[in-house]
Short mmCIF file of C-alpha atoms (C1' of nucleotides) in Angstrom, two decimals:
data_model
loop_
_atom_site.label_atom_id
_atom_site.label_comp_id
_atom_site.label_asym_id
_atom_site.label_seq_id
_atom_site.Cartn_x
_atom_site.Cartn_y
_atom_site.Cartn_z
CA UNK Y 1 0.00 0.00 0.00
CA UNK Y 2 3.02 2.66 0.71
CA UNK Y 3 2.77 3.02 -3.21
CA UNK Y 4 -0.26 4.58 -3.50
CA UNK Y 5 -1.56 2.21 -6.85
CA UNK Y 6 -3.89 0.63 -4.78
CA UNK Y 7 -7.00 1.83 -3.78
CA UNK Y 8 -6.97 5.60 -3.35
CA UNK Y 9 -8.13 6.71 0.26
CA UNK Y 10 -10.45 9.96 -0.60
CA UNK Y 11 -8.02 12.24 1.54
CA UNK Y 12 -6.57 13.69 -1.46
CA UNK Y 13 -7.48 15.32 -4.62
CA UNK Y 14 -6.89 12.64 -7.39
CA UNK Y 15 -4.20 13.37 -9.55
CA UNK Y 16 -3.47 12.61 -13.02
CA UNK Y 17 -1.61 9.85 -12.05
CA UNK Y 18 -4.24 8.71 -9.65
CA UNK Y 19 -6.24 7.98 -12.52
CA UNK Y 20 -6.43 5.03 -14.50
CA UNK Y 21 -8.27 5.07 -17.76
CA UNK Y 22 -8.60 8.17 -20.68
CA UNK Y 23 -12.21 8.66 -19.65
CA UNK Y 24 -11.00 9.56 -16.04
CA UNK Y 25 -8.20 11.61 -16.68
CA UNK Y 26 -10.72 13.45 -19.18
CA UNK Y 27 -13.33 13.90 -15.99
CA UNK Y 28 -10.59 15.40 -14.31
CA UNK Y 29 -10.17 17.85 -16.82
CA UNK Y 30 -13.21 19.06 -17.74
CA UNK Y 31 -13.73 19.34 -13.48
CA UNK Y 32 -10.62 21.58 -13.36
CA UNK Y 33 -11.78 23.73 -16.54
CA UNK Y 34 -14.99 24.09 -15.42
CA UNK Y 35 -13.50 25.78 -12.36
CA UNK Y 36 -10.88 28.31 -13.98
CA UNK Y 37 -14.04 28.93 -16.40
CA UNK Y 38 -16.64 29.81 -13.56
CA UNK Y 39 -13.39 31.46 -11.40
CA UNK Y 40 -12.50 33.23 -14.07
CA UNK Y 41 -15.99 34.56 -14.89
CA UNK Y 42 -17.25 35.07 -11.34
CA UNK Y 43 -14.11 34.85 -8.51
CA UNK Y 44 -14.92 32.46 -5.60
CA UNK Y 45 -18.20 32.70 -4.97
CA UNK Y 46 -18.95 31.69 -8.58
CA UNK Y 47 -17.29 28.54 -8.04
CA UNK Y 48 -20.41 26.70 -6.89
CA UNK Y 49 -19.98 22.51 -6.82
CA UNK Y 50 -23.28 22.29 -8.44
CA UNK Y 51 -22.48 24.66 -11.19
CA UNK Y 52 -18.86 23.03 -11.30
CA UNK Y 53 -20.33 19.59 -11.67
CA UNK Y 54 -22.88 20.58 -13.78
CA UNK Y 55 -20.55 22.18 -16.41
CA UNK Y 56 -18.35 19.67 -16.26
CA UNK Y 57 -21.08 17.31 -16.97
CA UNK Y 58 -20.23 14.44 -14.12
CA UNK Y 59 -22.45 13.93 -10.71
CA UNK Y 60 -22.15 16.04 -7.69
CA UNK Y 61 -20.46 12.57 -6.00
CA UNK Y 62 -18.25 12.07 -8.84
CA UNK Y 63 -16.80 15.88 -8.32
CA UNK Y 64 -16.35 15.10 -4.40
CA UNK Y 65 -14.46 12.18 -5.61
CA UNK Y 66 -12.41 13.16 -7.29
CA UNK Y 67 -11.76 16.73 -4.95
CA UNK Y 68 -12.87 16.37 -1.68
CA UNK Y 69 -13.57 19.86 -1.11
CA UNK Y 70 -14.24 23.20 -2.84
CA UNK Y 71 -10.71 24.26 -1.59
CA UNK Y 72 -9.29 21.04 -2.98
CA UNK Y 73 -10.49 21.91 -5.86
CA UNK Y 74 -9.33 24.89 -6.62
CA UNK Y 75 -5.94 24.86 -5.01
CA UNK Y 76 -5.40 21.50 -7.73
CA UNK Y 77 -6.57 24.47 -10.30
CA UNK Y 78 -4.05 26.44 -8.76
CA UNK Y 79 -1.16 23.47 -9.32
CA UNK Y 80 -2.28 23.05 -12.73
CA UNK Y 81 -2.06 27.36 -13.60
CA UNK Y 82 1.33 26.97 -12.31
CA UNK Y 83 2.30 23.66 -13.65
CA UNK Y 84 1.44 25.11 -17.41
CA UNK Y 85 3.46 28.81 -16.49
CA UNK Y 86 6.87 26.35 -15.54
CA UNK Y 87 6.56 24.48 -18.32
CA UNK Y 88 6.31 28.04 -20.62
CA UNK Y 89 9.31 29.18 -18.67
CA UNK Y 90 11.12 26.09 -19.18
CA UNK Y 91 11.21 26.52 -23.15
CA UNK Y 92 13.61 29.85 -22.76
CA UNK Y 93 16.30 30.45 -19.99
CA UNK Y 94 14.93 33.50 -17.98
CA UNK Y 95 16.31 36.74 -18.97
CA UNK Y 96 18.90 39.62 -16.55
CA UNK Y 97 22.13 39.81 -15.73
CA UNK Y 98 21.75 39.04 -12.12
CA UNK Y 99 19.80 36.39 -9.74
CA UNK Y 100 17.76 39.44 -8.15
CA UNK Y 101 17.08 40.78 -12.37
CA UNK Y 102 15.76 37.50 -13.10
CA UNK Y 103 13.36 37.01 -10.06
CA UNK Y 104 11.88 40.38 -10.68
CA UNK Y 105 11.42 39.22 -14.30
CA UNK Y 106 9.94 35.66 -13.61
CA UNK Y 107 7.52 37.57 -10.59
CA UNK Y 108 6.95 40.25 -12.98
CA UNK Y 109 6.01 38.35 -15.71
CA UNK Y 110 3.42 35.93 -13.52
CA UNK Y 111 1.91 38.66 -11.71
CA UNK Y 112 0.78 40.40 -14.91
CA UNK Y 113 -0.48 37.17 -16.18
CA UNK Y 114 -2.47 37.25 -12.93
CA UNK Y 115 -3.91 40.33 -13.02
CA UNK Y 116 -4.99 39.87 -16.12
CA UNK Y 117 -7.80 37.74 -14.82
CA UNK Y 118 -8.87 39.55 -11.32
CA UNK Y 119 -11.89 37.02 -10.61
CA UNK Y 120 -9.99 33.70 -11.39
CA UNK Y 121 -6.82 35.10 -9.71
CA UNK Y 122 -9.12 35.61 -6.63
CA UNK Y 123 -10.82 32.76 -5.98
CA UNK Y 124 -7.18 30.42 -6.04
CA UNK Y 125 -5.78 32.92 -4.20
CA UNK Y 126 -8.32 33.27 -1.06
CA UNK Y 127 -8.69 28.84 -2.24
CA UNK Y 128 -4.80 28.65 -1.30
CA UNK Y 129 -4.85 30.87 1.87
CA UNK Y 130 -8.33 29.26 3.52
CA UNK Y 131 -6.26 25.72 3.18
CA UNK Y 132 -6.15 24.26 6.18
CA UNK Y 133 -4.22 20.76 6.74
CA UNK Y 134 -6.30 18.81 4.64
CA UNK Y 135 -5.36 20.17 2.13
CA UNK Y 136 -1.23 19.87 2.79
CA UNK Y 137 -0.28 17.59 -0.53
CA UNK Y 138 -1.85 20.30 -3.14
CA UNK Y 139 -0.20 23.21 -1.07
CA UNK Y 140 2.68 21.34 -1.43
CA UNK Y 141 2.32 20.89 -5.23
CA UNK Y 142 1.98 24.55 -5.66
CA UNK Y 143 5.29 24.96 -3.48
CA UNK Y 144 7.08 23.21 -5.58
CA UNK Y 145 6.18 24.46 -8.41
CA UNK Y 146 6.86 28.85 -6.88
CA UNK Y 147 10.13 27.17 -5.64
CA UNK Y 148 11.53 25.77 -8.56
CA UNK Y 149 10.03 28.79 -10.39
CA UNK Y 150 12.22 30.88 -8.29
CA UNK Y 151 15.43 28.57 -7.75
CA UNK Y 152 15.68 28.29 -11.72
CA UNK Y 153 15.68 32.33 -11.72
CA UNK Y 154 17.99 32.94 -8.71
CA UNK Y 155 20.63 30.45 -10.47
CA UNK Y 156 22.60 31.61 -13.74
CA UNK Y 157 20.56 30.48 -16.85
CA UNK Y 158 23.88 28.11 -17.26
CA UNK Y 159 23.21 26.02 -14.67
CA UNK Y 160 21.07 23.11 -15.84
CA UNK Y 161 17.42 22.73 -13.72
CA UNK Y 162 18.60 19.55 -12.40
CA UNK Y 163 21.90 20.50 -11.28
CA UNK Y 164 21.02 23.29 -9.07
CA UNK Y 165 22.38 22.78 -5.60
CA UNK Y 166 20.86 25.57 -3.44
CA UNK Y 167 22.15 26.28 -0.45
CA UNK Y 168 19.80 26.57 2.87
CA UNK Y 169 20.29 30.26 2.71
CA UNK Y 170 19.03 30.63 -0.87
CA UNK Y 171 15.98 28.33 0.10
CA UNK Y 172 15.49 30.63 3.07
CA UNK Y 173 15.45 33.64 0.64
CA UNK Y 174 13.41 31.89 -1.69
CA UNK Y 175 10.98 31.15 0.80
CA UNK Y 176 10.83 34.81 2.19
CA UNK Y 177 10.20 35.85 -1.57
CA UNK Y 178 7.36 33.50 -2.11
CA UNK Y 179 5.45 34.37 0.80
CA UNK Y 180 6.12 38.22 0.41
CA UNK Y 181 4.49 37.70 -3.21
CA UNK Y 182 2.14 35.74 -1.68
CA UNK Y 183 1.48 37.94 0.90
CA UNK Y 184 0.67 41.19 -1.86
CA UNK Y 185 -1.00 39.30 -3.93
CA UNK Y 186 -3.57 38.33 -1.24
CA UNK Y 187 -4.14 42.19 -0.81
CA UNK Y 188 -4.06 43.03 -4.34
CA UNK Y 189 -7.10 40.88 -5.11
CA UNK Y 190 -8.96 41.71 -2.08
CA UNK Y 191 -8.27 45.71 -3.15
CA UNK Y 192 -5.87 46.53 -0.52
CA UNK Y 193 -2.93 47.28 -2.51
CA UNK Y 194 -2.75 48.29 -6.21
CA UNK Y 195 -0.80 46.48 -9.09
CA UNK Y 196 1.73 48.94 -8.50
CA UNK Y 197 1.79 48.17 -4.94
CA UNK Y 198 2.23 44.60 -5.37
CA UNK Y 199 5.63 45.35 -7.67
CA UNK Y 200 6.62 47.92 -5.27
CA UNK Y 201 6.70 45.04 -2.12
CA UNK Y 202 8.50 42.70 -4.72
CA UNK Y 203 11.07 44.97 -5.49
CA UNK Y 204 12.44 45.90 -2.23
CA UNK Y 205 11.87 42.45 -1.56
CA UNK Y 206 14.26 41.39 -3.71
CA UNK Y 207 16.26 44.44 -3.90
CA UNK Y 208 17.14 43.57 -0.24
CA UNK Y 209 17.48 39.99 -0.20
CA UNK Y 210 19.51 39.55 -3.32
CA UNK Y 211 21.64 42.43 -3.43
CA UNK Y 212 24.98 40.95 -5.12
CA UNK W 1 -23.67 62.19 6.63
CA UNK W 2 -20.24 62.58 6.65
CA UNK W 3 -19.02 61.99 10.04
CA UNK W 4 -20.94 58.98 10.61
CA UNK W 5 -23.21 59.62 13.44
CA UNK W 6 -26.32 58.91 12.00
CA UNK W 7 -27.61 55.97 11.13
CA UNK W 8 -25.06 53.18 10.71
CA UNK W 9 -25.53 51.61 7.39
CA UNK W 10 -24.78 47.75 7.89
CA UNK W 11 -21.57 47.78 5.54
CA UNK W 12 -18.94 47.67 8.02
CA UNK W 13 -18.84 46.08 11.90
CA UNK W 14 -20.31 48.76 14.29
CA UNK W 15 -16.93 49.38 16.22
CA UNK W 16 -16.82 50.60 20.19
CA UNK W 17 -17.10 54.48 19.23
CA UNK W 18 -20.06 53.67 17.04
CA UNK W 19 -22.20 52.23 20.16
CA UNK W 20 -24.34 55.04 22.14
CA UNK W 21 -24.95 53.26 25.15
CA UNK W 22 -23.29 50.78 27.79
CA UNK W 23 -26.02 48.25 27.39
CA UNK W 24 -24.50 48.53 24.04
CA UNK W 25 -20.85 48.11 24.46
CA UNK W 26 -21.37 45.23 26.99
CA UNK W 27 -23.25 43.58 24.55
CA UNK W 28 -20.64 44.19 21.57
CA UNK W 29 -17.87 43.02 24.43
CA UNK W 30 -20.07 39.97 25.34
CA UNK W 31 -19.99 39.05 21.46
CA UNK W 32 -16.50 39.89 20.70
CA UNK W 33 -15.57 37.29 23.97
CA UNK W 34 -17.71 34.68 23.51
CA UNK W 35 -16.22 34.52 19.91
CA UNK W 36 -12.50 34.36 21.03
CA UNK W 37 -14.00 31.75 23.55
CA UNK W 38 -15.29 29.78 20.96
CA UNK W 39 -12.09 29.95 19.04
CA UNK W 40 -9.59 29.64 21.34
CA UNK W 41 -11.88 26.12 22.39
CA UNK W 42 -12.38 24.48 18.74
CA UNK W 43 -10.67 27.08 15.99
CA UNK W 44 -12.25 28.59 12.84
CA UNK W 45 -14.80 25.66 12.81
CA UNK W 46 -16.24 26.12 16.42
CA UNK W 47 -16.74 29.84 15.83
CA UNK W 48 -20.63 29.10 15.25
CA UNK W 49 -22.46 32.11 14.74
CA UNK W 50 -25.32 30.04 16.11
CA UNK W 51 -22.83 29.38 19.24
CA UNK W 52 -21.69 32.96 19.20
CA UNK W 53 -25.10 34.50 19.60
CA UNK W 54 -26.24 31.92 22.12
CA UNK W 55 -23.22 32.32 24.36
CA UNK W 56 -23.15 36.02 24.05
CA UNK W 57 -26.67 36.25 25.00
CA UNK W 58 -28.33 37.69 21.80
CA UNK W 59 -30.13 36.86 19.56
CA UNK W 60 -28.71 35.78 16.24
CA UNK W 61 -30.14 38.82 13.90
CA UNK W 62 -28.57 41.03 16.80
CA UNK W 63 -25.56 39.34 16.17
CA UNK W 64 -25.36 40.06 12.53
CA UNK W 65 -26.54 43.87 13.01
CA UNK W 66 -22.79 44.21 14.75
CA UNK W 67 -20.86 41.81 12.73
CA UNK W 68 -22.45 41.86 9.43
CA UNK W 69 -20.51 38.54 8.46
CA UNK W 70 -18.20 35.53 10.23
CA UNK W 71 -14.95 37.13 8.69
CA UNK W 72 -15.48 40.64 10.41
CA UNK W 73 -16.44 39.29 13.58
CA UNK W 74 -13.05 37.16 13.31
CA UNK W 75 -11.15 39.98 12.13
CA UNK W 76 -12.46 42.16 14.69
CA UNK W 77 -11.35 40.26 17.23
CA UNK W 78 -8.34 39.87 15.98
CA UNK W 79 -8.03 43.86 15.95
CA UNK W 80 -8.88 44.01 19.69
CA UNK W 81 -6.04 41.42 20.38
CA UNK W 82 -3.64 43.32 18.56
CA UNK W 83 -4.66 47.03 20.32
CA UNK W 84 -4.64 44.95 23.72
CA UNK W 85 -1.11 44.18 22.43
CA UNK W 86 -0.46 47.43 21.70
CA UNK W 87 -1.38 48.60 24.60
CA UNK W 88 0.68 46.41 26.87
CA UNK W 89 3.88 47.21 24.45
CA UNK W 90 3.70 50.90 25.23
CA UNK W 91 3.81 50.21 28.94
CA UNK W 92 7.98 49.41 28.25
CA UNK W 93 10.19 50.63 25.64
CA UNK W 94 11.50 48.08 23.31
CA UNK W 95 14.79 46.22 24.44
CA UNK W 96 17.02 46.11 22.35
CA UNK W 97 20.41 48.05 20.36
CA UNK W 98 19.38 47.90 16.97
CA UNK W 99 16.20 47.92 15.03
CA UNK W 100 16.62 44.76 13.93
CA UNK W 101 16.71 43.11 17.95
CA UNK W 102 13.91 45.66 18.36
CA UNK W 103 11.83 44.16 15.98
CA UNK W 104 12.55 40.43 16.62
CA UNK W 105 11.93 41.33 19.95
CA UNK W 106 8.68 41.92 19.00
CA UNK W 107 7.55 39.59 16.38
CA UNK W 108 8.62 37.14 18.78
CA UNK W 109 7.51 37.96 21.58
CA UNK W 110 3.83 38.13 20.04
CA UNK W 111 4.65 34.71 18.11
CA UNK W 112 5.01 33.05 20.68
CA UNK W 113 1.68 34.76 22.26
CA UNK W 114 -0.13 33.48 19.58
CA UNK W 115 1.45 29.91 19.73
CA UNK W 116 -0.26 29.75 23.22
CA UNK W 117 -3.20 29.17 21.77
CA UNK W 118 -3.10 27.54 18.72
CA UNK W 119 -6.72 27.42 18.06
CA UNK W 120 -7.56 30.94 18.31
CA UNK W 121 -4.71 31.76 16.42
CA UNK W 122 -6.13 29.49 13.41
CA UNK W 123 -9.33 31.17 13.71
CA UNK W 124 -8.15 34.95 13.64
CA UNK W 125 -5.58 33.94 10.79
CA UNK W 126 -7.56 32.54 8.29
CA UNK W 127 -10.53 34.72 8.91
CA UNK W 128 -7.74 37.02 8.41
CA UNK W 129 -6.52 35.53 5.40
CA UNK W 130 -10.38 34.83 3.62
CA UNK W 131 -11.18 38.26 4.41
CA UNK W 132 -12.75 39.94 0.97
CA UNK W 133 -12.75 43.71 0.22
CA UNK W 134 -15.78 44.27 2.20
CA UNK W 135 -13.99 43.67 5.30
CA UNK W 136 -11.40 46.38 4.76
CA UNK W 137 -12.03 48.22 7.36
CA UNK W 138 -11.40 45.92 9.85
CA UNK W 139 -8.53 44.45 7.83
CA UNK W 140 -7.05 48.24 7.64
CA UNK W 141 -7.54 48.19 11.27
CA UNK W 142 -5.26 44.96 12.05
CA UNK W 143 -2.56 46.56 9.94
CA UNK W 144 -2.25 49.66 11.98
CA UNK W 145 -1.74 47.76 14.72
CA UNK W 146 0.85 45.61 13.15
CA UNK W 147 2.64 48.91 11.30
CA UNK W 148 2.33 51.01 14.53
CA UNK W 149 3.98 48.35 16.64
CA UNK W 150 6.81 47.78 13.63
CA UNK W 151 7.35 51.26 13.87
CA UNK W 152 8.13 51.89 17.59
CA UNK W 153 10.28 48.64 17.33
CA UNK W 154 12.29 50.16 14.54
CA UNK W 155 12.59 53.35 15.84
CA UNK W 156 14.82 54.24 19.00
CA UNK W 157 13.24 53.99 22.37
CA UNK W 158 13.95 57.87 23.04
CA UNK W 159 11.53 58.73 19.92
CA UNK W 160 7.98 59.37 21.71
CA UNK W 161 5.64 57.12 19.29
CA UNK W 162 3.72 60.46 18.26
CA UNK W 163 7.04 61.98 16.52
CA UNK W 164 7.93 58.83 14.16
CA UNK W 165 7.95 60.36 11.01
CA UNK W 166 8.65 56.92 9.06
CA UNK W 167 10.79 57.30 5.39
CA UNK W 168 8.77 55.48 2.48
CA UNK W 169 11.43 52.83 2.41
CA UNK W 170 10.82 52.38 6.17
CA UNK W 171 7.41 51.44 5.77
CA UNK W 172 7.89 49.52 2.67
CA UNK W 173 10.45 47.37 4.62
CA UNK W 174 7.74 47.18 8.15
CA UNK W 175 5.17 46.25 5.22
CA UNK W 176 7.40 43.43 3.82
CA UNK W 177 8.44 42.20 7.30
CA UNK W 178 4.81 42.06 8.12
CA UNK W 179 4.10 40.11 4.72
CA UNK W 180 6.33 37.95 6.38
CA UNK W 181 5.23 37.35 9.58
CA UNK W 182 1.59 36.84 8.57
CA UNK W 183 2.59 34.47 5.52
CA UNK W 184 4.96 32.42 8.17
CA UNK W 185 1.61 32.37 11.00
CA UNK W 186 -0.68 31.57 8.15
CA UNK W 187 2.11 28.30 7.25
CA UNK W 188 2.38 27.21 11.11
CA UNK W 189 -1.46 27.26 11.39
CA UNK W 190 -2.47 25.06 8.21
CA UNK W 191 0.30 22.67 9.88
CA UNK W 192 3.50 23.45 7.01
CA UNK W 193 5.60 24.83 9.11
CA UNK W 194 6.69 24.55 12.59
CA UNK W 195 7.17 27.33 15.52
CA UNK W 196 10.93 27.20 14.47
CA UNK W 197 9.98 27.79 10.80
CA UNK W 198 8.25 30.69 11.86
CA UNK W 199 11.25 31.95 13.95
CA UNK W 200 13.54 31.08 11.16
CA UNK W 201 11.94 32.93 8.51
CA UNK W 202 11.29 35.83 10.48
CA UNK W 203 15.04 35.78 11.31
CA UNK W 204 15.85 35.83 7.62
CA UNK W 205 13.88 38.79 6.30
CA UNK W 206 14.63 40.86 9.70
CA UNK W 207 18.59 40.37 9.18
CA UNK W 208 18.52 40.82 5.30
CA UNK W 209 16.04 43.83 5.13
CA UNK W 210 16.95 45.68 8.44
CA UNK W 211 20.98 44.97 8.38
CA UNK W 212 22.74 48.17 9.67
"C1'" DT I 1 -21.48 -14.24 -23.10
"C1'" DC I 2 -22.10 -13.91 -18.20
"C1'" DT I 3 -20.79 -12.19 -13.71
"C1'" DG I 4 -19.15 -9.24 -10.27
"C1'" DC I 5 -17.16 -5.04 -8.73
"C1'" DG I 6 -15.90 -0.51 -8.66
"C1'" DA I 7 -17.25 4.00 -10.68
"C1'" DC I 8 -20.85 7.06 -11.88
"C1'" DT I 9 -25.50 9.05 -11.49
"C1'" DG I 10 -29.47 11.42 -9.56
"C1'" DA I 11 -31.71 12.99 -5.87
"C1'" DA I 12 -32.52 13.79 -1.29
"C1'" DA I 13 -30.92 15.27 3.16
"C1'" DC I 14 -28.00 17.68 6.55
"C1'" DG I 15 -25.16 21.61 8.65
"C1'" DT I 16 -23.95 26.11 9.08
"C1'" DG I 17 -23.62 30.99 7.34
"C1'" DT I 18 -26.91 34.40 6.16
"C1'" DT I 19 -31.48 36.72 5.51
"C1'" DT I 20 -36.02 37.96 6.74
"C1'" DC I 21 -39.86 39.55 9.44
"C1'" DG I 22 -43.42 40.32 12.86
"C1'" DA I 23 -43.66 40.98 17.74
"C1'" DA I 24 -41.69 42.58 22.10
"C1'" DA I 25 -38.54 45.50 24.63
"C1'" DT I 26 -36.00 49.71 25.24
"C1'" DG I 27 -34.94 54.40 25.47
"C1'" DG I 28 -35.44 59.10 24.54
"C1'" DT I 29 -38.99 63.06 24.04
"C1'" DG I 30 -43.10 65.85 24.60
"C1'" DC C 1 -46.86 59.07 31.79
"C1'" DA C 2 -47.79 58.35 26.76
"C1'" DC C 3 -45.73 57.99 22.28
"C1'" DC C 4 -42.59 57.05 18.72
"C1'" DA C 5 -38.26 55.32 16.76
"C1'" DT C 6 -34.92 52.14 17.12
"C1'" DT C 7 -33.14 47.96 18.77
"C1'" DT C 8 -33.57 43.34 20.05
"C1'" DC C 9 -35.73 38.94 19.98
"C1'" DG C 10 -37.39 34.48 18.24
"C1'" DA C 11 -38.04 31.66 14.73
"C1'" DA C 12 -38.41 30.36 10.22
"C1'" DA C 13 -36.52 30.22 5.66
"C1'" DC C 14 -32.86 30.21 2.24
"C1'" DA C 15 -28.15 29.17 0.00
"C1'" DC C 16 -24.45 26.43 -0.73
"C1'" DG C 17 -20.85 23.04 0.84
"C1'" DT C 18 -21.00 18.39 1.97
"C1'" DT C 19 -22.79 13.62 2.79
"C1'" DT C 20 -25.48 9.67 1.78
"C1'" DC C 21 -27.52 6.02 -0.74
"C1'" DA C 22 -30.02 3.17 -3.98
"C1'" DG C 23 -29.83 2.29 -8.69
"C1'" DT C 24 -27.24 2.06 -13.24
"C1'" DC C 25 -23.25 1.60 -16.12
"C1'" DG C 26 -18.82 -0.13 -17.92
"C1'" DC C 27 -15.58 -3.32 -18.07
"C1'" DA C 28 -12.17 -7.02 -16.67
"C1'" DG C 29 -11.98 -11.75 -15.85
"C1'" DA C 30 -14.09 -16.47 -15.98
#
DNA sequence: TCTGCGACTGAAACGTGTTTCGAAATGGTG
DNA sequence: CACCATTTCGAAACACGTTTCAGTCGCAGA
């Protein structure tokens, strides 16, 4: 049982590996785009199970199934947003002469790509901060995913993804970074800090933490 | 209209000035404890507003005429704790050579306040955290609080709190250090990160963004 | 092809935040 | 004291997240 093929406890969200046959893994995704869609159109409060399940044409119990909980839910959204954004960085090494140039470029770049949809960028936002323990392998996922996001932008665009060795201080930095974007985000979408804001608490941020 | 005297339009929380008479307050005091009794007992989850009313001795509509929603009765709370804080900080000047002891001093000392009670602190915090726009008031309120106390902390004991005339970059740094702080709470809460996480990245952005 | 088992469906039911509303209590004013 | 406005009460109703369950479907193995 300590690999996880067997049968899947409903603790977790199913992933895409979780799932078995092309039908499944094609439920999953139409759940998940049914979310960003209603997210996207209406924030959090649009993202209703029944409308979710109903768009996404499965059965109220087939949606808790697969996500145990609204927050589930859109946290996994969240995973997948970011999963797609790595993979578009991935194609081109990220851009500036120095570790703190290329963080402000990478958090530049995904915070206009967030802003660009307020309502969706809202409800995985307020999704990811309401997470309580439950919900501690999809938080993780999305971890990942900011860390790496950051550690391949910290680290000279030479240095192959797998090869980077970061030391606990850089981690510490990274971390400080994340939640500080994390942090204005939260207050840009619930209006208490303007877009400019939000790059203003990123750059001294970073100014201050990477300076060379 | 302007000055808010008249009638109270049910947007916002009705706050201790806004109450004309004791009854009043005593009631508003009533529901404001028997919510952080609640909390500090069971969390987020055992903040009923069923519960509240019952054990504040109101009824449940009177509830919602001060508190217009769960979130700003959480977050009100919360802003009490931090003014009772407050409060007892001014009684002492900060220990402390340097800003930066000043402010771990601080962030510490209320850390480890709020790891007292771990259940009351997971209630305020994500209440907190959920919080939409219509609860910026209350949410404005907190981060006074939080700035204010940043701000003596930073400052030298001998400046008398009234004459603090902050620099933009100070408050952009007391603004990232608070990012911080909440972003680590909000981590030990949900259960990702232990009390010496929080210590540890507190430690980090308070050497790197206040180093002398 | 038949059988059995897990997955999916549809619908109802439950819990808790929130709203609503008529009646009773309260408090200030003539 | 009588009167009016506002507040409070009590209780029901509503909305949406979540749970439950009996029936149906799809498919792997005999």
């Amino acid at each position: 049982m300590s690999d996880g093929s067997s049968t899947v406890t409903s603790i977790n969200s199913l992933t895409f590996e979780d799932l078995g046959s092309a039908a499944q893994r094609d439920r999953r995704k139409r759940i998940l785009d049914a979310t960003i869609a209603l997210a996207s159109k209406g924030g959090f409060d649009a993202v209703q199970m029944r409308a979710v399940a109903e768009r996404a044409d499965v059965a109220l119990g087939t949606l808790y199934r697969y996500f145990p909980s609204k927050v589930h839910l859109l946290v996994s959204a969240l995973a997948r947003e970011f999963e797609q954004a790595n993979v578009a960085l991935d194609r081109k090494p990220v851009p500036g002469d120095t570790a703190a140039d290329r963080v402000m470029y990478v958090l530049g770049r995904n915070t206009r790509a967030l802003q660009r949809d307020p309502n969706l960028t809202e409800a995985l936002t307020r999704a990811f901060m309401f997470a309580d323990a439950s919900v501690a392998n999809e938080i993780h996922t999305v971890g990942m995913h900011v860390t790496r996001m950051l550690m391949r932008a910290m680290y000279d665009a030479a240095t192959p993804t797998e090869e980077i060795e970061p030391t606990d201080e850089d981690i510490a930095i990274a971390k400080v970074i994340g939640d500080v974007w994390l942090a204005s985000l939260v207050q840009w979408v619930t209006g208490r800090a303007s877009a400019a804001d939000v790059g203003k608490s990123i750059d001294v941020a970073v100014r201050l933490l990477l300076r060379d």
